[in-house]
Amino acid sequence: MNTPSSVTPQEAADEATDAPVQQPLPLAFINGEALIEKPQDLFIPPDALEVILETFEGPLDLLLYLIRKQKFDITTLPVATVTRQYMEYVEVMTALKLELAAEYLLMAAILAEIKSRLLLPKRSADDDEEDDPRAELIRRLKEYELVKQAAEDLDAQPRMERDIFAVQVDTSDQVAPLRIEPDVSLQDIVLAFTSAMKRAEAFEHHVIEREALSTRERMSLILTTLEHAHYTPLESLFTVDEGRSGVVVSFLAILELVKENLICCVQAGPFARIHVKLQSNEED
Amino acid sequence: MKKINFEQLKQLVEATIFVSDGPVSRQRLRETVLAEFKVADKTLSKALNELTLDYRPRGIQLVEVASGYRFQSLDSLSPFLSRLWQESAPRYSRAMLETLALIAYRQPITRGEIEQVRGVAVSSNIIKTLTERDWIKTVGHKEVPGRPALYATTRAFLDYFSLPSLDALPSATDFADVMREGSNPDPSTGSQPSDAATSEQPKSMTVND
Amino acid sequence: MKKINFEQLKQLVEATIFVSDGPVSRQRLRETVLAEFKVADKTLSKALNELTLDYRPRGIQLVEVASGYRFQSLDSLSPFLSRLWQESAPRYSRAMLETLALIAYRQPITRGEIEQVRGVAVSSNIIKTLTERDWIKTVGHKEVPGRPALYATTRAFLDYFSLPSLDALPSATDFADVMREGSNPDPSTGSQPSDAATSEQPKSMTVND
């Protein structure tokens, strides 16, 4: 992430500027207690102990804040300065008796490690650039900064309940839910019929023929026709355009209905018109 | 009190009625969204009237009901909108199918006659469901004690199964033939014993939709 | 299949979107209210487009979000409309928003991977709340020791934030670029901003459900 040429002078400059105010680096702090000096710019109300952990979303967030505050460029992370400031904040946390989150301590260790590696003499001038111990931290900082930005963008995105409201309109009147009836296949019916008949051994002699079916259909039809009429001329139950077979079917249906005592035929005298009516009408 | 122009007022009133749970009264408008605006009664009436007119040609209408204004769908669309809340009825039971089959093949038939064949009682629910589906109807009453209803199938029944007439209903023997020709050979022929166990029915006979 | 004229189609589609509980997809329109009508895709698109334009000047808008079309109030009206409800809109913590953003941009992702990027532990509460809001869901398990859950965002998340797809997330492109850099660091180009122009999106960003 860094060019080696820029690293060394920058690093040198850091060390130089920091030199007068450089605190004795509290490596000792990680093991226990060390210096206590509050950073002047961070206001911490004495009764709000958790303010730091609430203000910062973690060590990366705190580091970013320190870098931004000093207007440093992440890509040329001035480890010495940032490490010193970071330690100061962490010190404040311990001073306020905060239970230090492990993540903050881990970051302190990482910073200390990077700093110590930078202080070691370089083996050669054109050392492998990937050897920059800061590279991984810089990558993480850049990545985190993006996540932070993304979270802010997401928060700014118009959202339901806050910026936009769902529209709800009622139907004009009670709309009854449409009931989807189950599918039935013809074969279901034939199978059902076959199995019902098979069980009813007593009915075995009733072989259902095509002819019988059309007769039975005609029986239903005639019953429907006669339902509300008191007397219907017999001939009106026959339609010429059905042809001979139609007349036969109707005739068989009428005979069957008479046999089953569902209708009755009335003839006033010999050769007079025959009238039919529902059997039930007589008793009404 | 702030000012609001007429177009903004219309938008605000419109959106308020839309996002509210129930009807919105003028008073509620004034107490909530219009609280900080100076709006004359006449202006509010004009906005509501214009909104009502704006929606006249649309799929929803602005109407005034007892407790205020609300949007509702156009009356004439109700039959179509009911499809949004469609629910699937459970599959028909064997009892239901047998009852239907007996009515189809042996009509006109009484409930007692169906029970005689099936050997068990036919629940009223079955008759009710089949009647509601408009597949069976009462065509008369048998003149025996109790005058039981005579059931027959309807035109809608034939239409559903794409049958020109009841005559076209396959006979039990036709069906047996198809079964033999199909993927389910009669075990008695013994030609393909390995297939005998299959109980799958021939697809060609299915008449759905 | 019945026919329906264009004006009726528009009214029916409009009313359907209005009376429905959530966003309505074209598919849902076809499966419900349009089931019995013959409507070309082009005609349906035209109806939806015209409706969108019809509502442009109004207090509510027709918008397309991830799971379909819905009407929603104009967001400029929210300061006034929010007066309709006693409680204010829920606020979300930075921790929750960062976690949600990471899941949105880098899905599928494990909790451990989120913690790695954020540098702090992710509380179970955050995952629980996001799951309960139906914004994230477990889409699988990573085949590493412990088989941690892989999280992804849902359609409900996109709907809530008024997004038609993940691509529409703000700064999605920048994110994808840096994430790629991160997984495959290239020190020679790493700090050059010109690199950010690449717009290729990682495949892992598609919503699958």
PDB file of N, CA, C and O in Angstrom, chain B residues 67-117:
ATOM      1  N   SER B  67     -66.937   8.648   9.499  1.00  0.00           N
ATOM      2  CA  SER B  67     -65.848   9.157  10.337  1.00  0.00           C
ATOM      3  C   SER B  67     -64.771   9.916   9.564  1.00  0.00           C
ATOM      4  O   SER B  67     -63.735  10.235  10.122  1.00  0.00           O
ATOM      5  N   GLY B  68     -65.022  10.177   8.311  1.00  0.00           N
ATOM      6  CA  GLY B  68     -64.060  10.976   7.563  1.00  0.00           C
ATOM      7  C   GLY B  68     -63.889  10.531   6.125  1.00  0.00           C
ATOM      8  O   GLY B  68     -64.756   9.864   5.554  1.00  0.00           O
ATOM      9  N   TYR B  69     -62.720  10.871   5.574  1.00  0.00           N
ATOM     10  CA  TYR B  69     -62.445  10.536   4.177  1.00  0.00           C
ATOM     11  C   TYR B  69     -61.565   9.304   4.097  1.00  0.00           C
ATOM     12  O   TYR B  69     -60.664   9.112   4.923  1.00  0.00           O
ATOM     13  N   ARG B  70     -61.833   8.502   3.090  1.00  0.00           N
ATOM     14  CA  ARG B  70     -60.946   7.374   2.865  1.00  0.00           C
ATOM     15  C   ARG B  70     -60.939   7.010   1.385  1.00  0.00           C
ATOM     16  O   ARG B  70     -61.867   7.333   0.643  1.00  0.00           O
ATOM     17  N   PHE B  71     -59.851   6.361   0.986  1.00  0.00           N
ATOM     18  CA  PHE B  71     -59.792   5.841  -0.375  1.00  0.00           C
ATOM     19  C   PHE B  71     -60.264   4.404  -0.348  1.00  0.00           C
ATOM     20  O   PHE B  71     -59.958   3.657   0.586  1.00  0.00           O
ATOM     21  N   GLN B  72     -60.995   4.015  -1.365  1.00  0.00           N
ATOM     22  CA  GLN B  72     -61.398   2.608  -1.482  1.00  0.00           C
ATOM     23  C   GLN B  72     -61.434   2.218  -2.950  1.00  0.00           C
ATOM     24  O   GLN B  72     -61.564   3.069  -3.824  1.00  0.00           O
ATOM     25  N   SER B  73     -61.317   0.924  -3.172  1.00  0.00           N
ATOM     26  CA  SER B  73     -61.269   0.477  -4.564  1.00  0.00           C
ATOM     27  C   SER B  73     -62.635   0.655  -5.221  1.00  0.00           C
ATOM     28  O   SER B  73     -63.668   0.687  -4.565  1.00  0.00           O
ATOM     29  N   LEU B  74     -62.616   0.750  -6.532  1.00  0.00           N
ATOM     30  CA  LEU B  74     -63.819   0.911  -7.338  1.00  0.00           C
ATOM     31  C   LEU B  74     -64.716  -0.315  -7.129  1.00  0.00           C
ATOM     32  O   LEU B  74     -64.248  -1.446  -7.207  1.00  0.00           O
ATOM     33  N   ASP B  75     -65.997  -0.079  -6.875  1.00  0.00           N
ATOM     34  CA  ASP B  75     -66.950  -1.184  -6.659  1.00  0.00           C
ATOM     35  C   ASP B  75     -66.845  -2.263  -7.722  1.00  0.00           C
ATOM     36  O   ASP B  75     -66.825  -3.449  -7.430  1.00  0.00           O
ATOM     37  N   SER B  76     -66.801  -1.815  -8.962  1.00  0.00           N
ATOM     38  CA  SER B  76     -66.882  -2.774 -10.064  1.00  0.00           C
ATOM     39  C   SER B  76     -65.671  -3.698 -10.132  1.00  0.00           C
ATOM     40  O   SER B  76     -65.699  -4.703 -10.823  1.00  0.00           O
ATOM     41  N   LEU B  77     -64.602  -3.350  -9.422  1.00  0.00           N
ATOM     42  CA  LEU B  77     -63.401  -4.194  -9.477  1.00  0.00           C
ATOM     43  C   LEU B  77     -63.422  -5.312  -8.435  1.00  0.00           C
ATOM     44  O   LEU B  77     -62.589  -6.218  -8.476  1.00  0.00           O
ATOM     45  N   SER B  78     -64.376  -5.257  -7.508  1.00  0.00           N
ATOM     46  CA  SER B  78     -64.402  -6.228  -6.405  1.00  0.00           C
ATOM     47  C   SER B  78     -64.324  -7.688  -6.843  1.00  0.00           C
ATOM     48  O   SER B  78     -63.575  -8.466  -6.247  1.00  0.00           O
ATOM     49  N   PRO B  79     -65.096  -8.087  -7.872  1.00  0.00           N
ATOM     50  CA  PRO B  79     -65.014  -9.509  -8.256  1.00  0.00           C
ATOM     51  C   PRO B  79     -63.592  -9.939  -8.632  1.00  0.00           C
ATOM     52  O   PRO B  79     -63.194 -11.071  -8.371  1.00  0.00           O
ATOM     53  N   PHE B  80     -62.826  -9.014  -9.227  1.00  0.00           N
ATOM     54  CA  PHE B  80     -61.462  -9.368  -9.636  1.00  0.00           C
ATOM     55  C   PHE B  80     -60.521  -9.321  -8.438  1.00  0.00           C
ATOM     56  O   PHE B  80     -59.652 -10.168  -8.286  1.00  0.00           O
ATOM     57  N   LEU B  81     -60.725  -8.321  -7.593  1.00  0.00           N
ATOM     58  CA  LEU B  81     -59.830  -8.163  -6.444  1.00  0.00           C
ATOM     59  C   LEU B  81     -59.964  -9.328  -5.460  1.00  0.00           C
ATOM     60  O   LEU B  81     -59.022  -9.622  -4.724  1.00  0.00           O
ATOM     61  N   SER B  82     -61.113  -9.976  -5.464  1.00  0.00           N
ATOM     62  CA  SER B  82     -61.299 -11.086  -4.518  1.00  0.00           C
ATOM     63  C   SER B  82     -60.273 -12.190  -4.778  1.00  0.00           C
ATOM     64  O   SER B  82     -59.975 -12.984  -3.898  1.00  0.00           O
ATOM     65  N   ARG B  83     -59.727 -12.210  -5.966  1.00  0.00           N
ATOM     66  CA  ARG B  83     -58.706 -13.203  -6.288  1.00  0.00           C
ATOM     67  C   ARG B  83     -57.416 -12.987  -5.492  1.00  0.00           C
ATOM     68  O   ARG B  83     -56.578 -13.877  -5.409  1.00  0.00           O
ATOM     69  N   LEU B  84     -57.258 -11.800  -4.939  1.00  0.00           N
ATOM     70  CA  LEU B  84     -56.049 -11.523  -4.156  1.00  0.00           C
ATOM     71  C   LEU B  84     -56.046 -12.306  -2.859  1.00  0.00           C
ATOM     72  O   LEU B  84     -55.005 -12.515  -2.250  1.00  0.00           O
ATOM     73  N   TRP B  85     -57.232 -12.678  -2.423  1.00  0.00           N
ATOM     74  CA  TRP B  85     -57.308 -13.404  -1.154  1.00  0.00           C
ATOM     75  C   TRP B  85     -57.790 -14.828  -1.403  1.00  0.00           C
ATOM     76  O   TRP B  85     -58.567 -15.365  -0.659  1.00  0.00           O
ATOM     77  N   GLN B  86     -57.307 -15.384  -2.487  1.00  0.00           N
ATOM     78  CA  GLN B  86     -57.799 -16.723  -2.812  1.00  0.00           C
ATOM     79  C   GLN B  86     -57.218 -17.754  -1.853  1.00  0.00           C
ATOM     80  O   GLN B  86     -56.108 -17.636  -1.370  1.00  0.00           O
ATOM     81  N   GLU B  87     -58.020 -18.755  -1.582  1.00  0.00           N
ATOM     82  CA  GLU B  87     -57.564 -19.818  -0.701  1.00  0.00           C
ATOM     83  C   GLU B  87     -57.908 -21.145  -1.359  1.00  0.00           C
ATOM     84  O   GLU B  87     -58.917 -21.275  -2.032  1.00  0.00           O
ATOM     85  N   SER B  88     -57.047 -22.115  -1.158  1.00  0.00           N
ATOM     86  CA  SER B  88     -57.286 -23.416  -1.775  1.00  0.00           C
ATOM     87  C   SER B  88     -58.042 -24.331  -0.829  1.00  0.00           C
ATOM     88  O   SER B  88     -57.637 -24.515   0.307  1.00  0.00           O
ATOM     89  N   ALA B  89     -59.135 -24.872  -1.325  1.00  0.00           N
ATOM     90  CA  ALA B  89     -59.893 -25.832  -0.527  1.00  0.00           C
ATOM     91  C   ALA B  89     -59.126 -27.155  -0.517  1.00  0.00           C
ATOM     92  O   ALA B  89     -58.392 -27.450  -1.443  1.00  0.00           O
ATOM     93  N   PRO B  90     -59.298 -27.932   0.555  1.00  0.00           N
ATOM     94  CA  PRO B  90     -58.604 -29.225   0.601  1.00  0.00           C
ATOM     95  C   PRO B  90     -59.119 -30.174  -0.475  1.00  0.00           C
ATOM     96  O   PRO B  90     -60.211 -29.988  -1.001  1.00  0.00           O
ATOM     97  N   ARG B  91     -58.322 -31.152  -0.804  1.00  0.00           N
ATOM     98  CA  ARG B  91     -58.723 -32.139  -1.817  1.00  0.00           C
ATOM     99  C   ARG B  91     -59.959 -32.887  -1.344  1.00  0.00           C
ATOM    100  O   ARG B  91     -60.205 -33.012  -0.144  1.00  0.00           O
ATOM    101  N   TYR B  92     -60.721 -33.379  -2.303  1.00  0.00           N
ATOM    102  CA  TYR B  92     -61.946 -34.079  -1.954  1.00  0.00           C
ATOM    103  C   TYR B  92     -61.641 -35.455  -1.385  1.00  0.00           C
ATOM    104  O   TYR B  92     -60.745 -36.156  -1.857  1.00  0.00           O
ATOM    105  N   SER B  93     -62.432 -35.822  -0.396  1.00  0.00           N
ATOM    106  CA  SER B  93     -62.273 -37.139   0.232  1.00  0.00           C
ATOM    107  C   SER B  93     -62.847 -38.215  -0.690  1.00  0.00           C
ATOM    108  O   SER B  93     -63.591 -37.929  -1.633  1.00  0.00           O
ATOM    109  N   ARG B  94     -62.537 -39.440  -0.372  1.00  0.00           N
ATOM    110  CA  ARG B  94     -63.065 -40.580  -1.120  1.00  0.00           C
ATOM    111  C   ARG B  94     -64.590 -40.624  -1.015  1.00  0.00           C
ATOM    112  O   ARG B  94     -65.289 -40.879  -1.997  1.00  0.00           O
ATOM    113  N   ALA B  95     -65.100 -40.302   0.180  1.00  0.00           N
ATOM    114  CA  ALA B  95     -66.555 -40.292   0.379  1.00  0.00           C
ATOM    115  C   ALA B  95     -67.209 -39.282  -0.564  1.00  0.00           C
ATOM    116  O   ALA B  95     -68.246 -39.543  -1.179  1.00  0.00           O
ATOM    117  N   MET B  96     -66.568 -38.117  -0.694  1.00  0.00           N
ATOM    118  CA  MET B  96     -67.094 -37.056  -1.554  1.00  0.00           C
ATOM    119  C   MET B  96     -67.103 -37.517  -3.014  1.00  0.00           C
ATOM    120  O   MET B  96     -68.091 -37.343  -3.733  1.00  0.00           O
ATOM    121  N   LEU B  97     -65.990 -38.129  -3.444  1.00  0.00           N
ATOM    122  CA  LEU B  97     -65.891 -38.554  -4.842  1.00  0.00           C
ATOM    123  C   LEU B  97     -66.888 -39.668  -5.154  1.00  0.00           C
ATOM    124  O   LEU B  97     -67.515 -39.668  -6.210  1.00  0.00           O
ATOM    125  N   GLU B  98     -67.046 -40.580  -4.201  1.00  0.00           N
ATOM    126  CA  GLU B  98     -67.984 -41.681  -4.446  1.00  0.00           C
ATOM    127  C   GLU B  98     -69.414 -41.171  -4.517  1.00  0.00           C
ATOM    128  O   GLU B  98     -70.206 -41.616  -5.354  1.00  0.00           O
ATOM    129  N   THR B  99     -69.734 -40.239  -3.644  1.00  0.00           N
ATOM    130  CA  THR B  99     -71.077 -39.661  -3.659  1.00  0.00           C
ATOM    131  C   THR B  99     -71.332 -38.971  -4.997  1.00  0.00           C
ATOM    132  O   THR B  99     -72.370 -39.174  -5.637  1.00  0.00           O
ATOM    133  N   LEU B 100     -70.340 -38.190  -5.427  1.00  0.00           N
ATOM    134  CA  LEU B 100     -70.476 -37.496  -6.703  1.00  0.00           C
ATOM    135  C   LEU B 100     -70.633 -38.497  -7.844  1.00  0.00           C
ATOM    136  O   LEU B 100     -71.475 -38.331  -8.738  1.00  0.00           O
ATOM    137  N   ALA B 101     -69.818 -39.554  -7.796  1.00  0.00           N
ATOM    138  CA  ALA B 101     -69.858 -40.555  -8.863  1.00  0.00           C
ATOM    139  C   ALA B 101     -71.227 -41.228  -8.901  1.00  0.00           C
ATOM    140  O   ALA B 101     -71.808 -41.419  -9.978  1.00  0.00           O
ATOM    141  N   LEU B 102     -71.752 -41.567  -7.737  1.00  0.00           N
ATOM    142  CA  LEU B 102     -73.061 -42.238  -7.707  1.00  0.00           C
ATOM    143  C   LEU B 102     -74.155 -41.314  -8.206  1.00  0.00           C
ATOM    144  O   LEU B 102     -75.069 -41.748  -8.915  1.00  0.00           O
ATOM    145  N   ILE B 103     -74.057 -40.031  -7.861  1.00  0.00           N
ATOM    146  CA  ILE B 103     -75.064 -39.092  -8.355  1.00  0.00           C
ATOM    147  C   ILE B 103     -74.955 -38.978  -9.875  1.00  0.00           C
ATOM    148  O   ILE B 103     -75.953 -38.956 -10.595  1.00  0.00           O
ATOM    149  N   ALA B 104     -73.715 -38.951 -10.380  1.00  0.00           N
ATOM    150  CA  ALA B 104     -73.519 -38.824 -11.819  1.00  0.00           C
ATOM    151  C   ALA B 104     -74.071 -40.039 -12.561  1.00  0.00           C
ATOM    152  O   ALA B 104     -74.798 -39.905 -13.545  1.00  0.00           O
ATOM    153  N   TYR B 105     -73.748 -41.229 -12.072  1.00  0.00           N
ATOM    154  CA  TYR B 105     -74.107 -42.446 -12.816  1.00  0.00           C
ATOM    155  C   TYR B 105     -75.525 -42.932 -12.547  1.00  0.00           C
ATOM    156  O   TYR B 105     -76.098 -43.626 -13.360  1.00  0.00           O
ATOM    157  N   ARG B 106     -76.054 -42.617 -11.365  1.00  0.00           N
ATOM    158  CA  ARG B 106     -77.349 -43.201 -11.018  1.00  0.00           C
ATOM    159  C   ARG B 106     -78.436 -42.156 -10.827  1.00  0.00           C
ATOM    160  O   ARG B 106     -79.439 -42.424 -10.171  1.00  0.00           O
ATOM    161  N   GLN B 107     -78.264 -40.961 -11.348  1.00  0.00           N
ATOM    162  CA  GLN B 107     -79.236 -39.906 -11.113  1.00  0.00           C
ATOM    163  C   GLN B 107     -80.566 -40.229 -11.803  1.00  0.00           C
ATOM    164  O   GLN B 107     -80.550 -40.924 -12.817  1.00  0.00           O
ATOM    165  N   PRO B 108     -81.658 -39.711 -11.303  1.00  0.00           N
ATOM    166  CA  PRO B 108     -81.776 -39.011 -10.019  1.00  0.00           C
ATOM    167  C   PRO B 108     -81.739 -40.004  -8.870  1.00  0.00           C
ATOM    168  O   PRO B 108     -82.303 -41.073  -8.979  1.00  0.00           O
ATOM    169  N   ILE B 109     -81.087 -39.626  -7.829  1.00  0.00           N
ATOM    170  CA  ILE B 109     -80.852 -40.574  -6.748  1.00  0.00           C
ATOM    171  C   ILE B 109     -81.022 -39.863  -5.406  1.00  0.00           C
ATOM    172  O   ILE B 109     -80.714 -38.658  -5.287  1.00  0.00           O
ATOM    173  N   THR B 110     -81.520 -40.574  -4.425  1.00  0.00           N
ATOM    174  CA  THR B 110     -81.684 -39.956  -3.101  1.00  0.00           C
ATOM    175  C   THR B 110     -80.452 -40.256  -2.255  1.00  0.00           C
ATOM    176  O   THR B 110     -79.658 -41.143  -2.572  1.00  0.00           O
ATOM    177  N   ARG B 111     -80.339 -39.507  -1.203  1.00  0.00           N
ATOM    178  CA  ARG B 111     -79.234 -39.720  -0.273  1.00  0.00           C
ATOM    179  C   ARG B 111     -79.270 -41.128   0.302  1.00  0.00           C
ATOM    180  O   ARG B 111     -78.246 -41.790   0.437  1.00  0.00           O
ATOM    181  N   GLY B 112     -80.502 -41.596   0.606  1.00  0.00           N
ATOM    182  CA  GLY B 112     -80.644 -42.938   1.160  1.00  0.00           C
ATOM    183  C   GLY B 112     -80.102 -43.989   0.209  1.00  0.00           C
ATOM    184  O   GLY B 112     -79.456 -44.952   0.629  1.00  0.00           O
ATOM    185  N   GLU B 113     -80.363 -43.790  -1.087  1.00  0.00           N
ATOM    186  CA  GLU B 113     -79.886 -44.757  -2.074  1.00  0.00           C
ATOM    187  C   GLU B 113     -78.355 -44.759  -2.165  1.00  0.00           C
ATOM    188  O   GLU B 113     -77.728 -45.793  -2.336  1.00  0.00           O
ATOM    189  N   ILE B 114     -77.808 -43.573  -2.052  1.00  0.00           N
ATOM    190  CA  ILE B 114     -76.335 -43.480  -2.061  1.00  0.00           C
ATOM    191  C   ILE B 114     -75.775 -44.225  -0.842  1.00  0.00           C
ATOM    192  O   ILE B 114     -74.821 -44.990  -0.949  1.00  0.00           O
ATOM    193  N   GLU B 115     -76.436 -44.032   0.290  1.00  0.00           N
ATOM    194  CA  GLU B 115     -75.968 -44.675   1.521  1.00  0.00           C
ATOM    195  C   GLU B 115     -76.088 -46.191   1.419  1.00  0.00           C
ATOM    196  O   GLU B 115     -75.235 -46.924   1.922  1.00  0.00           O
ATOM    197  N   GLN B 116     -77.129 -46.626   0.728  1.00  0.00           N
ATOM    198  CA  GLN B 116     -77.333 -48.062   0.551  1.00  0.00           C
ATOM    199  C   GLN B 116     -76.159 -48.676  -0.220  1.00  0.00           C
ATOM    200  O   GLN B 116     -75.647 -49.725   0.139  1.00  0.00           O
ATOM    201  N   VAL B 117     -75.751 -48.002  -1.280  1.00  0.00           N
ATOM    202  CA  VAL B 117     -74.647 -48.518  -2.090  1.00  0.00           C
ATOM    203  C   VAL B 117     -73.338 -48.443  -1.317  1.00  0.00           C
ATOM    204  O   VAL B 117     -72.562 -49.389  -1.297  1.00  0.00           O
TER     205      VAL B 117
END
